[in-house]
Amino acid sequence: MLLVLLSVTLVFTSCLVVAQKLCLPPPGAILWDPNPEAVVHEVIWSYGSNITCHTKQDCNSSDIDSSETTTISPDDTIDVQLRPLQLQLGNVLRFVPKDIGIPFSIMPYYVDELGFLTCNTSRGVPVLTTETNKSFEVPHNFLQSGSNYFIVDSDLHPFISCEFGLRINVTVKSSSCHGTVGALCSSWGVCVTYVNQPSFGCYCCGNYKGENCDIFDSCLSHPCHNGGICYHPSNDSHELACKCPLGFFGNFCENQTEDLCDVIDCYNNATCTGNSTNFYCECLPGLTGTHCEVDVNDCDPSPCSHGTCVDKQNGYTCHCEPGFHGDNCSEHLRMCSLSPCRHGGFCHELISSPEQYQFSCHCRPGWAGKDCIEKVPVCKPNPCSRGTCVEGVNSFTCICAPGFTGSRCEVNINDCDPNPCKYGGHCRDGVNAHTCLCIHSHAGSNCQFTLDLFSPILEDTDATGGIIHNPRHTRNLYIVAGTLSAAVAIMILVLLVCYCRISGTYRSCCGMTNFIRYRRHRDDMTLNVDVTSASDCPLAVDSFWKPLDSESESLRNSSSRQSFQNHTV
């Protein structure tokens, strides 16, 4: 069992290595070295065309050919310097002073970018403690990831100067490739870098992609032939489909059609003719385009002289402006020939210019507006004084309120004509009503009742003149008659008493005992009369009274209440 697992592991590992070896880096790429400390880069500090450069193109080129001449643009020129160096993190950097026939000792400084551009040693620190003309390895603390700037400048030796080119930019590149040695980039890619790239990264091969070549994409192998476009019909990157160009078909666009008309469409009933490489759609009139899908604009240029053009297939229609007609709106139109005046209005032609015709309508009564279509409101304001206005055709009708008449309800109907008041009553006219002023012995709304105190009932007459007994009013008339009789009797009695008091005589009635007491209260006199027993009083009372002058006189002289004896007659 252990041998089986070991053999499987060895086979799997060998497959990964084979896959890694089969993925070749692209041209110009620099492979990541798994043993960076074994690689030594030397920088020769000296002068010469093969050592220094002063253009961007020359300094960034990896190929050095001094015999080749190139055109230099002003924007490409830079300060002279040693050719830039790019190395992998962990590589060894060695500085080598070159003998140029004079003592050539260097004291390199590690500076920032500004110190590199201005040759200013004060913007950095020395790499060594003393000058040297021997080669030496640069400490790793001066080789950080990114750009590292070194300059050499000497005040004692004018030929040893940074401005003459003794400065260099060393780029140290780290790696973002993951995995172990021999299995970087998920074993489906190689770890590489390019000139002027800041670091190493994965270059994926086959159907893999991603920062670490760990994403499978079946379209990366370009399976579609003949210019077909590969795509994923679902979210699964293992599935693929090909969108074939015109004339090709099949799962991978590997087949070519014999006649393109079998796979293309000619629209709008066009006829297709073609072969395996070409086709042609013969369009109907008014259509154009590769597939006859474009309608020819028959309105360009505009054929309508005085109107708006509406395009149609193989034709057009003109909507003419007022005053023009015809297929192209080029003919003047007599506006009155269209009978624009409605409801019997009269049309009159108006020609304001040779190209513009107008009209005017003289409307019939009751209508208005440019075309005589606006009805004149005859009931505004209301012409009916005492009624409701109803509009008609150029007329109106007044529906009068009760009691009024006339074409405009301006006449109050005379309700007293003929006179409705009977028995000579006077009629007073009102609004839809009348009032009767009756003469004596008549009453009622029309004086139709006759008042007779001695008649047991009230009489009225009907429409034929016959007598109608109205028992409904009998009781009321008796009450009126009785009340009047009582009032007359009271008035007679009051007059009689007043007469007796003025004459100063009092009589007594037969069979009555009259007690007449006088009582003086202060200066006024009050007469108290008590009458009792009146059983046999005669109807006539002419001789029953006698003068009481003597009794009245003695009463006036008395200071107390006195009683008088009754006189019996």
XYZ file of C-alpha atoms in Angstrom:
569
model
C 0.000 0.000 0.000
C 2.808 2.405 0.858
C 4.513 1.649 -2.479
C 1.293 2.468 -4.375
C 0.907 5.833 -2.664
C 4.541 6.649 -3.258
C 4.294 5.807 -6.939
C 1.128 7.905 -7.321
C 2.829 10.833 -5.670
C 5.852 10.537 -7.913
C 3.690 10.362 -11.008
C 1.658 13.405 -9.910
C 4.797 15.389 -9.150
C 6.345 14.506 -12.462
C 3.167 15.594 -14.238
C 3.339 18.980 -12.544
C 6.951 19.391 -13.556
C 6.133 18.438 -17.127
C 3.275 20.913 -17.183
C 5.567 23.572 -15.766
C 8.207 22.843 -18.407
C 5.683 22.886 -21.218
C 4.726 26.487 -20.323
C 7.382 28.562 -22.061
C 7.852 32.249 -21.221
C 7.020 34.793 -23.895
C 9.791 36.603 -25.799
C 11.550 39.328 -23.783
C 10.473 37.906 -20.432
C 12.954 37.276 -17.630
C 12.386 34.078 -15.641
C 12.444 34.031 -11.860
C 15.612 32.365 -10.585
C 14.924 29.965 -7.718
C 18.541 30.535 -6.444
C 18.914 34.319 -6.496
C 22.017 34.432 -4.255
C 23.964 32.515 -6.877
C 23.504 35.267 -9.455
C 26.094 38.096 -9.403
C 25.576 41.395 -11.278
C 28.613 43.640 -11.876
C 28.465 47.413 -12.406
C 31.593 48.889 -14.014
C 32.171 52.481 -12.913
C 33.750 54.132 -15.940
C 32.972 56.017 -19.110
C 32.102 54.834 -22.594
C 29.196 54.402 -24.999
C 28.723 50.799 -23.947
C 28.682 51.774 -20.266
C 26.723 55.058 -20.161
C 23.547 56.272 -21.883
C 21.724 59.589 -22.212
C 18.357 58.749 -23.861
C 15.317 56.912 -22.520
C 15.294 54.519 -25.442
C 18.985 53.692 -25.066
C 18.904 53.386 -21.287
C 15.824 51.126 -21.293
C 17.010 48.833 -24.111
C 18.374 45.474 -23.152
C 20.240 45.071 -26.451
C 23.489 47.072 -26.718
C 24.720 47.834 -30.235
C 27.096 50.789 -30.490
C 27.171 50.644 -34.261
C 23.454 51.302 -34.560
C 22.469 54.927 -35.003
C 19.000 56.145 -34.067
C 17.236 59.459 -34.279
C 16.950 61.120 -30.874
C 14.029 63.405 -30.100
C 14.434 66.287 -27.614
C 11.855 64.733 -25.279
C 13.853 61.480 -25.146
C 17.103 63.044 -23.854
C 18.024 62.482 -20.174
C 21.054 63.152 -18.017
C 24.014 60.905 -18.834
C 24.266 57.921 -16.497
C 25.328 54.321 -16.265
C 22.942 51.919 -17.888
C 20.150 51.039 -15.443
C 20.290 47.602 -13.893
C 17.380 45.294 -12.993
C 17.968 42.364 -10.696
C 16.051 39.870 -8.667
C 15.685 40.248 -4.931
C 18.521 38.272 -3.347
C 20.967 38.681 -6.248
C 24.524 39.863 -5.531
C 25.516 43.344 -6.799
C 29.237 44.050 -7.274
C 30.709 47.506 -8.027
C 33.914 47.435 -10.117
C 36.059 50.616 -10.572
C 37.730 50.526 -14.019
C 41.257 51.783 -14.561
C 41.253 54.579 -17.160
C 45.002 55.363 -16.977
C 44.750 57.558 -13.892
C 44.058 56.654 -10.298
C 40.337 55.793 -10.209
C 39.069 55.312 -6.701
C 35.309 55.548 -5.985
C 33.221 56.394 -2.960
C 29.590 55.475 -3.875
C 26.664 57.175 -2.120
C 23.164 55.732 -1.663
C 20.837 58.721 -2.370
C 17.173 59.441 -3.099
C 15.796 60.281 -6.520
C 16.410 64.003 -6.189
C 19.977 63.399 -5.115
C 20.376 61.140 -8.156
C 19.096 63.817 -10.551
C 21.095 66.686 -8.992
C 24.257 64.704 -8.106
C 23.893 65.767 -4.492
C 25.759 63.436 -2.095
C 24.258 65.254 0.901
C 20.916 63.598 0.135
C 22.273 60.134 0.938
C 24.730 58.028 2.862
C 28.109 56.502 1.783
C 28.106 52.843 0.888
C 31.726 52.416 2.102
C 33.714 54.120 4.813
C 36.632 55.020 2.511
C 37.336 55.317 -1.190
C 38.475 52.213 -3.025
C 39.729 51.206 -6.452
C 38.911 47.558 -5.797
C 35.707 45.760 -6.643
C 33.312 45.072 -3.765
C 29.845 43.673 -3.103
C 27.114 46.126 -2.170
C 25.540 45.283 1.211
C 21.993 43.888 0.939
C 20.593 46.660 3.113
C 21.183 49.032 0.162
C 19.253 46.739 -2.184
C 15.605 47.113 -1.238
C 12.642 46.226 -3.453
C 12.092 49.042 -5.913
C 14.461 51.734 -7.227
C 17.844 52.203 -5.538
C 19.983 55.192 -6.574
C 23.815 55.307 -6.369
C 26.169 58.182 -7.361
C 29.963 58.724 -7.336
C 31.319 62.252 -7.066
C 34.769 63.523 -5.996
C 35.956 67.058 -5.355
C 39.606 65.937 -5.518
C 39.357 64.305 -8.936
C 37.530 66.469 -11.504
C 37.229 63.557 -13.961
C 35.503 61.424 -11.366
C 32.146 63.194 -11.500
C 28.457 62.235 -11.231
C 27.553 64.765 -13.894
C 29.787 62.903 -16.379
C 27.721 59.778 -15.871
C 28.896 58.127 -12.679
C 25.424 57.361 -11.350
C 23.147 54.359 -11.705
C 19.547 53.301 -10.998
C 19.337 49.726 -9.702
C 15.823 48.230 -9.654
C 15.365 45.291 -7.282
C 12.343 43.156 -8.135
C 10.443 40.960 -5.684
C 8.023 38.186 -6.674
C 4.252 37.828 -6.325
C 4.370 34.257 -7.650
C 3.115 31.721 -5.105
C 4.039 28.069 -4.714
C 7.093 25.994 -4.165
C 10.134 25.596 -6.328
C 9.138 23.772 -9.466
C 5.444 24.442 -8.820
C 5.155 28.210 -8.973
C 1.983 29.770 -10.361
C -0.094 26.659 -9.511
C 2.091 24.692 -11.947
C 0.060 26.181 -14.808
C 2.335 29.132 -15.511
C 5.839 30.589 -15.143
C 7.084 33.427 -12.936
C 8.519 36.171 -15.156
C 9.124 39.904 -15.372
C 9.730 42.420 -18.145
C 11.912 45.455 -18.487
C 10.505 48.391 -16.520
C 8.070 46.139 -14.631
C 8.359 46.599 -10.835
C 8.224 42.888 -9.887
C 7.879 39.282 -11.018
C 4.442 37.827 -11.749
C 2.781 34.711 -13.155
C 2.460 34.174 -16.879
C -0.259 31.528 -17.328
C -0.382 28.867 -20.010
C -3.101 26.688 -21.470
C -6.621 27.209 -20.146
C -5.602 28.901 -16.891
C -5.632 32.516 -15.809
C -5.582 34.605 -12.673
C -2.871 36.143 -10.532
C -1.585 32.690 -9.597
C -2.866 30.784 -12.695
C -5.429 28.975 -10.576
C -8.576 29.824 -12.609
C -9.553 27.463 -15.422
C -11.066 28.955 -18.591
C -11.801 26.611 -21.460
C -11.753 29.475 -23.978
C -8.116 30.378 -23.294
C -6.941 27.611 -25.601
C -8.751 29.311 -28.519
C -10.741 26.260 -29.605
C -12.881 28.119 -32.155
C -11.553 27.994 -35.714
C -11.912 30.312 -38.686
C -12.192 33.437 -36.552
C -14.917 32.057 -34.288
C -15.423 33.711 -30.912
C -15.386 31.498 -27.849
C -17.763 32.186 -24.971
C -19.243 30.440 -21.945
C -22.977 29.724 -22.341
C -23.270 29.281 -18.561
C -21.342 30.272 -15.445
C -19.251 27.133 -15.717
C -15.885 28.090 -17.224
C -15.372 24.488 -18.338
C -18.240 24.825 -20.828
C -17.700 26.675 -24.058
C -19.435 27.538 -27.307
C -18.283 29.172 -30.520
C -19.926 32.066 -32.326
C -19.006 31.423 -35.926
C -18.431 34.088 -38.579
C -20.579 34.216 -41.672
C -20.170 31.112 -43.828
C -18.931 28.785 -41.089
C -20.713 26.404 -38.790
C -20.043 23.493 -36.433
C -19.200 23.230 -32.751
C -15.815 24.877 -33.334
C -16.674 26.681 -36.610
C -14.710 24.031 -38.453
C -17.170 23.643 -41.346
C -17.772 26.052 -44.203
C -21.097 26.389 -46.002
C -21.330 25.970 -49.758
C -23.902 28.733 -50.230
C -24.081 31.734 -47.910
C -27.725 32.215 -48.777
C -28.457 29.170 -46.653
C -27.285 30.909 -43.508
C -28.114 34.579 -44.082
C -31.421 36.434 -44.469
C -32.467 38.988 -47.054
C -35.296 41.076 -45.597
C -38.432 42.604 -47.110
C -38.919 39.850 -49.724
C -35.484 40.398 -51.285
C -33.837 37.687 -53.418
C -30.480 36.181 -52.327
C -27.767 34.983 -54.704
C -24.326 33.772 -53.600
C -21.721 31.053 -53.083
C -19.506 29.807 -50.250
C -17.728 33.132 -49.794
C -20.088 35.848 -51.044
C -23.764 36.685 -51.215
C -25.952 39.445 -52.632
C -29.472 40.549 -51.701
C -31.461 41.965 -54.591
C -33.779 44.510 -52.992
C -37.232 45.611 -54.046
C -37.666 49.259 -55.132
C -37.429 51.662 -52.213
C -35.110 49.440 -50.133
C -31.349 49.245 -49.744
C -28.652 47.826 -47.434
C -26.674 44.586 -47.318
C -29.772 42.662 -46.290
C -32.312 45.112 -47.813
C -33.106 46.264 -44.297
C -32.937 50.018 -45.019
C -35.882 51.922 -46.404
C -34.793 54.511 -48.970
C -35.776 57.965 -47.748
C -37.930 59.227 -50.596
C -38.325 62.535 -48.725
C -34.653 63.425 -49.204
C -34.503 65.928 -50.777
C -37.969 67.158 -49.826
C -40.348 66.882 -52.789
C -43.155 68.782 -51.033
C -43.042 72.446 -52.039
C -45.453 73.725 -49.382
C -45.982 70.831 -47.007
C -44.513 68.083 -44.837
C -43.214 64.891 -46.417
C -43.995 61.460 -44.906
C -41.756 58.677 -46.205
C -43.216 55.356 -47.321
C -41.719 52.274 -48.914
C -40.911 53.282 -52.475
C -42.930 56.453 -52.180
C -44.001 59.385 -50.046
C -47.019 61.458 -49.057
C -47.203 65.244 -48.745
C -49.289 66.912 -46.034
C -49.926 70.320 -47.560
C -50.002 73.648 -45.776
C -53.272 75.618 -45.795
C -53.838 77.123 -49.215
C -52.009 74.428 -51.223
C -52.835 71.018 -52.622
C -51.593 68.481 -55.135
C -49.163 65.558 -54.909
C -46.261 67.880 -54.097
C -48.328 70.705 -52.551
C -47.393 72.951 -55.446
C -50.879 74.039 -56.502
C -52.735 76.932 -54.935
C -55.991 75.986 -53.255
C -59.124 78.108 -53.293
C -60.072 77.859 -49.669
C -63.766 78.538 -50.244
C -63.965 75.474 -52.491
C -63.592 73.379 -49.335
C -66.692 74.998 -47.794
C -64.958 75.921 -44.552
C -67.847 78.051 -43.283
C -70.268 75.924 -41.312
C -73.963 76.334 -40.507
C -74.759 78.221 -43.684
C -72.002 80.822 -43.369
C -70.852 82.699 -46.481
C -67.167 82.241 -47.537
C -65.122 85.107 -48.951
C -61.687 84.589 -50.546
C -58.737 86.656 -49.255
C -55.464 86.672 -51.207
C -52.694 88.185 -49.104
C -49.901 87.153 -51.494
C -49.506 85.149 -54.711
C -48.525 82.112 -52.616
C -50.905 82.452 -49.699
C -54.671 82.241 -49.813
C -56.934 82.999 -46.892
C -60.680 83.205 -46.371
C -63.216 84.957 -44.224
C -66.601 83.660 -43.052
C -69.725 85.791 -42.672
C -71.734 83.752 -40.209
C -75.494 83.515 -39.978
C -77.210 84.871 -36.888
C -76.580 82.703 -33.881
C -73.106 81.540 -34.989
C -69.615 83.024 -34.726
C -65.904 82.152 -35.032
C -63.507 81.741 -37.920
C -65.447 78.766 -39.318
C -68.889 79.640 -37.886
C -68.774 76.716 -35.492
C -69.107 78.691 -32.275
C -72.708 79.008 -31.126
C -73.673 82.460 -29.822
C -75.182 82.075 -26.333
C -78.543 83.871 -26.665
C -79.454 83.214 -23.036
C -76.468 85.094 -21.589
C -77.401 87.397 -20.021
C -80.846 86.021 -19.245
C -83.381 87.942 -21.349
C -86.340 86.531 -19.416
C -87.259 88.977 -16.647
C -89.295 86.543 -14.540
C -88.537 83.168 -16.098
C -86.073 80.591 -17.401
C -84.402 80.966 -20.816
C -84.274 77.933 -23.146
C -81.899 78.256 -26.128
C -82.989 77.365 -29.613
C -81.437 77.790 -33.051
C -80.739 81.533 -33.155
C -83.651 82.068 -30.805
C -84.769 81.504 -27.273
C -87.933 80.706 -25.392
C -88.897 82.025 -21.981
C -90.612 79.680 -19.530
C -92.314 82.159 -17.213
C -92.692 81.848 -13.493
C -96.290 81.505 -12.207
C -98.108 84.820 -12.445
C -96.129 86.228 -15.385
C -96.514 86.159 -19.141
C -95.143 87.818 -22.259
C -92.309 86.921 -24.654
C -89.780 87.833 -21.961
C -92.016 87.175 -18.923
C -92.212 90.897 -18.352
C -96.017 91.100 -17.849
C -97.687 90.360 -14.485
C -100.917 88.444 -15.164
C -103.969 90.419 -13.921
C -105.610 87.931 -11.552
C -108.537 90.382 -11.169
C -109.586 90.026 -14.800
C -112.246 88.813 -14.760
C -113.159 89.952 -11.263
C -113.323 86.868 -9.001
C -114.821 88.830 -6.065
C -118.590 88.212 -5.760
C -121.406 90.393 -4.459
C -119.697 93.616 -5.517
C -116.391 92.898 -3.752
C -113.344 94.938 -4.836
C -110.391 92.887 -6.278
C -106.739 93.829 -5.623
C -104.205 92.130 -7.982
C -100.995 90.404 -6.711
C -98.328 88.055 -8.121
C -100.137 84.888 -9.149
C -102.770 85.800 -6.541
C -105.505 88.357 -5.663
C -107.185 89.832 -2.608
C -110.946 90.545 -2.334
C -112.238 93.493 -0.266
C -115.840 92.379 0.506
C -118.829 94.674 1.226
C -121.001 94.264 4.390
C -122.648 90.909 5.099
C -120.171 89.002 2.850
C -116.922 87.189 3.524
C -114.545 84.589 2.064
C -111.501 84.686 -0.258
C -113.811 85.675 -3.117
C -116.617 87.195 -0.929
C -118.596 84.089 -1.668
C -120.123 83.773 1.826
C -123.271 85.693 2.882
C -123.414 86.730 6.575
C -127.080 86.542 8.046
C -127.403 86.658 11.797
C -130.916 85.251 11.667
C -130.136 82.405 9.379
C -129.156 79.110 10.959
C -126.632 78.325 8.198
C -124.363 80.123 5.719
C -125.195 79.932 2.061
C -122.964 79.904 -0.988
C -123.581 79.311 -4.629
C -121.961 76.705 -6.858
C -120.834 77.092 -10.446
C -124.407 76.591 -11.680
C -125.849 79.187 -9.348
C -127.449 76.679 -6.954
C -127.468 77.270 -3.183
C -124.904 75.338 -1.182
C -125.407 74.929 2.552
C -122.082 75.178 4.338
C -122.544 73.810 7.869
C -118.819 74.076 8.389
C -119.049 77.836 8.981
C -122.404 77.925 10.877
C -120.895 77.688 14.353
C -118.409 80.479 13.657
C -121.135 82.830 12.459
C -123.262 82.156 15.558
C -120.282 82.955 17.743
C -119.740 86.238 15.901
C -123.414 87.143 16.150
C -123.601 86.300 19.854
C -120.458 88.290 20.611
C -121.801 91.356 18.790
C -125.138 91.094 20.643
C -123.406 90.868 24.018
C -121.268 93.873 23.188
C -124.351 95.937 22.274
C -126.116 94.941 25.524
C -123.113 95.889 27.627
C -122.892 99.256 25.945
C -126.595 99.950 26.640
C -126.200 98.957 30.267
C -123.138 101.170 30.693
C -124.979 104.118 29.160
C -127.982 103.534 31.441
C -125.891 103.389 34.579
C -124.019 106.471 33.605
C -127.281 108.284 33.043
C -128.631 107.246 36.420
C -125.580 108.370 38.299
C -125.647 111.698 36.600
C -129.345 112.235 37.418
C -128.791 111.150 41.041
C -131.878 108.857 41.377
C -131.905 105.161 42.293
C -134.840 102.834 42.189
C -135.287 99.291 43.340
C -136.822 96.416 41.502
C -140.039 94.751 42.681
C -139.631 91.834 45.058
C -135.960 92.666 45.713
C -134.426 93.595 48.991
C -131.805 96.122 48.281
C -129.293 96.898 50.899
C -127.583 100.074 50.087
C -124.698 100.907 52.308
C -122.605 103.931 52.010
C -119.207 104.082 53.419
C -117.083 107.149 53.526
C -113.459 106.518 52.954
C -111.524 109.701 53.289
C -113.069 112.168 50.797
C -114.436 109.543 48.360
C -117.655 107.609 48.716
C -118.078 103.931 47.914
C -121.526 102.499 47.297
C -122.005 98.901 48.398
C -125.175 97.349 47.123
C -126.304 93.911 48.232
C -129.226 92.498 46.269
C -131.176 89.528 47.539
C -134.376 87.729 46.588
C -135.587 88.607 43.116
C -138.318 86.125 42.636
C -141.302 88.040 41.238
C -139.781 90.936 39.377
C -142.116 92.431 36.791
C -140.979 92.864 33.249
C -141.605 96.654 33.397
C -139.532 98.740 35.695
C -140.778 102.214 34.920
C -142.354 102.939 38.359
C -140.067 100.951 40.612
C -137.545 103.689 41.387
C -137.969 106.697 43.661
C -135.794 109.628 44.477
C -133.176 109.136 47.115
C -132.054 112.713 47.351
C -132.808 113.038 51.060
C -131.008 109.814 51.829
C -128.047 110.862 49.755
C -127.857 114.201 51.512
C -127.999 112.665 55.001
C -125.333 110.184 53.845
C -123.009 112.965 52.921
C -123.368 114.518 56.361
C -122.768 111.270 58.230
C -119.323 110.489 59.598
C -119.861 106.789 59.961
C -121.360 104.014 58.027
C -125.203 104.122 58.101
C -127.817 101.550 57.156
C -130.973 102.329 55.309
C -134.155 100.403 55.430
C -135.147 98.583 52.372
C -137.925 99.994 50.302
C -140.325 97.555 49.021
C -142.441 98.386 46.035
